[in-house]
């Protein structure tokens, strides 16, 4: 074999070795990134789970109104990142139904701006919906007292 061919083979082997090393380095970086993302997601879910359990407990101890708890829990469940997220409205239908009935009502500053008559009408609408769903929502809140989202 001529020295030119040997030189080209060595050069090709060096290039392939360099590319293989670079590919391995990129795969390692990807694995580290995926692990970091998974850890952050698990931390986020842990905070959401704790909030769901706290609100559920507060509802059961009557420290939080049923309507407010349903509103908050529905939003938190929507933000939990797991494979069963889409099933939460089916698993906790009363919480989601109450949320759907009262989520359009004004709150905070928006509520303060309403005329007294409209505030009273909205309060009545909210209390009526809460009374309708109270027992069912509290039963679901009891289940949520031990809520843990499935881990990835």
Tab-separated table of C-alpha atoms in Angstrom, residues 45 47-57 72-73 76-77 80 141 144-145 147:
chain	number	residue	atom	x	y	z
A	45	UNK	CA	-45.666	18.411	40.555
A	47	UNK	CA	-45.570	21.611	44.918
A	48	UNK	CA	-48.864	21.234	43.039
A	49	UNK	CA	-49.681	18.027	44.922
A	50	UNK	CA	-49.007	19.707	48.257
A	51	UNK	CA	-51.264	22.618	47.298
A	52	UNK	CA	-54.044	20.241	46.220
A	53	UNK	CA	-53.793	18.303	49.494
A	54	UNK	CA	-53.743	21.528	51.558
A	55	UNK	CA	-56.805	22.990	49.834
A	56	UNK	CA	-58.637	19.658	50.105
A	57	UNK	CA	-57.930	19.536	53.820
A	72	UNK	CA	-58.362	26.367	42.912
A	73	UNK	CA	-58.138	22.579	42.721
A	76	UNK	CA	-54.029	22.978	39.948
A	77	UNK	CA	-55.120	19.660	38.440
A	80	UNK	CA	-50.166	18.744	37.031
A	141	UNK	CA	-61.793	16.512	48.423
A	144	UNK	CA	-57.619	14.378	47.126
A	145	UNK	CA	-56.284	14.656	50.673
A	147	UNK	CA	-53.289	13.080	46.108
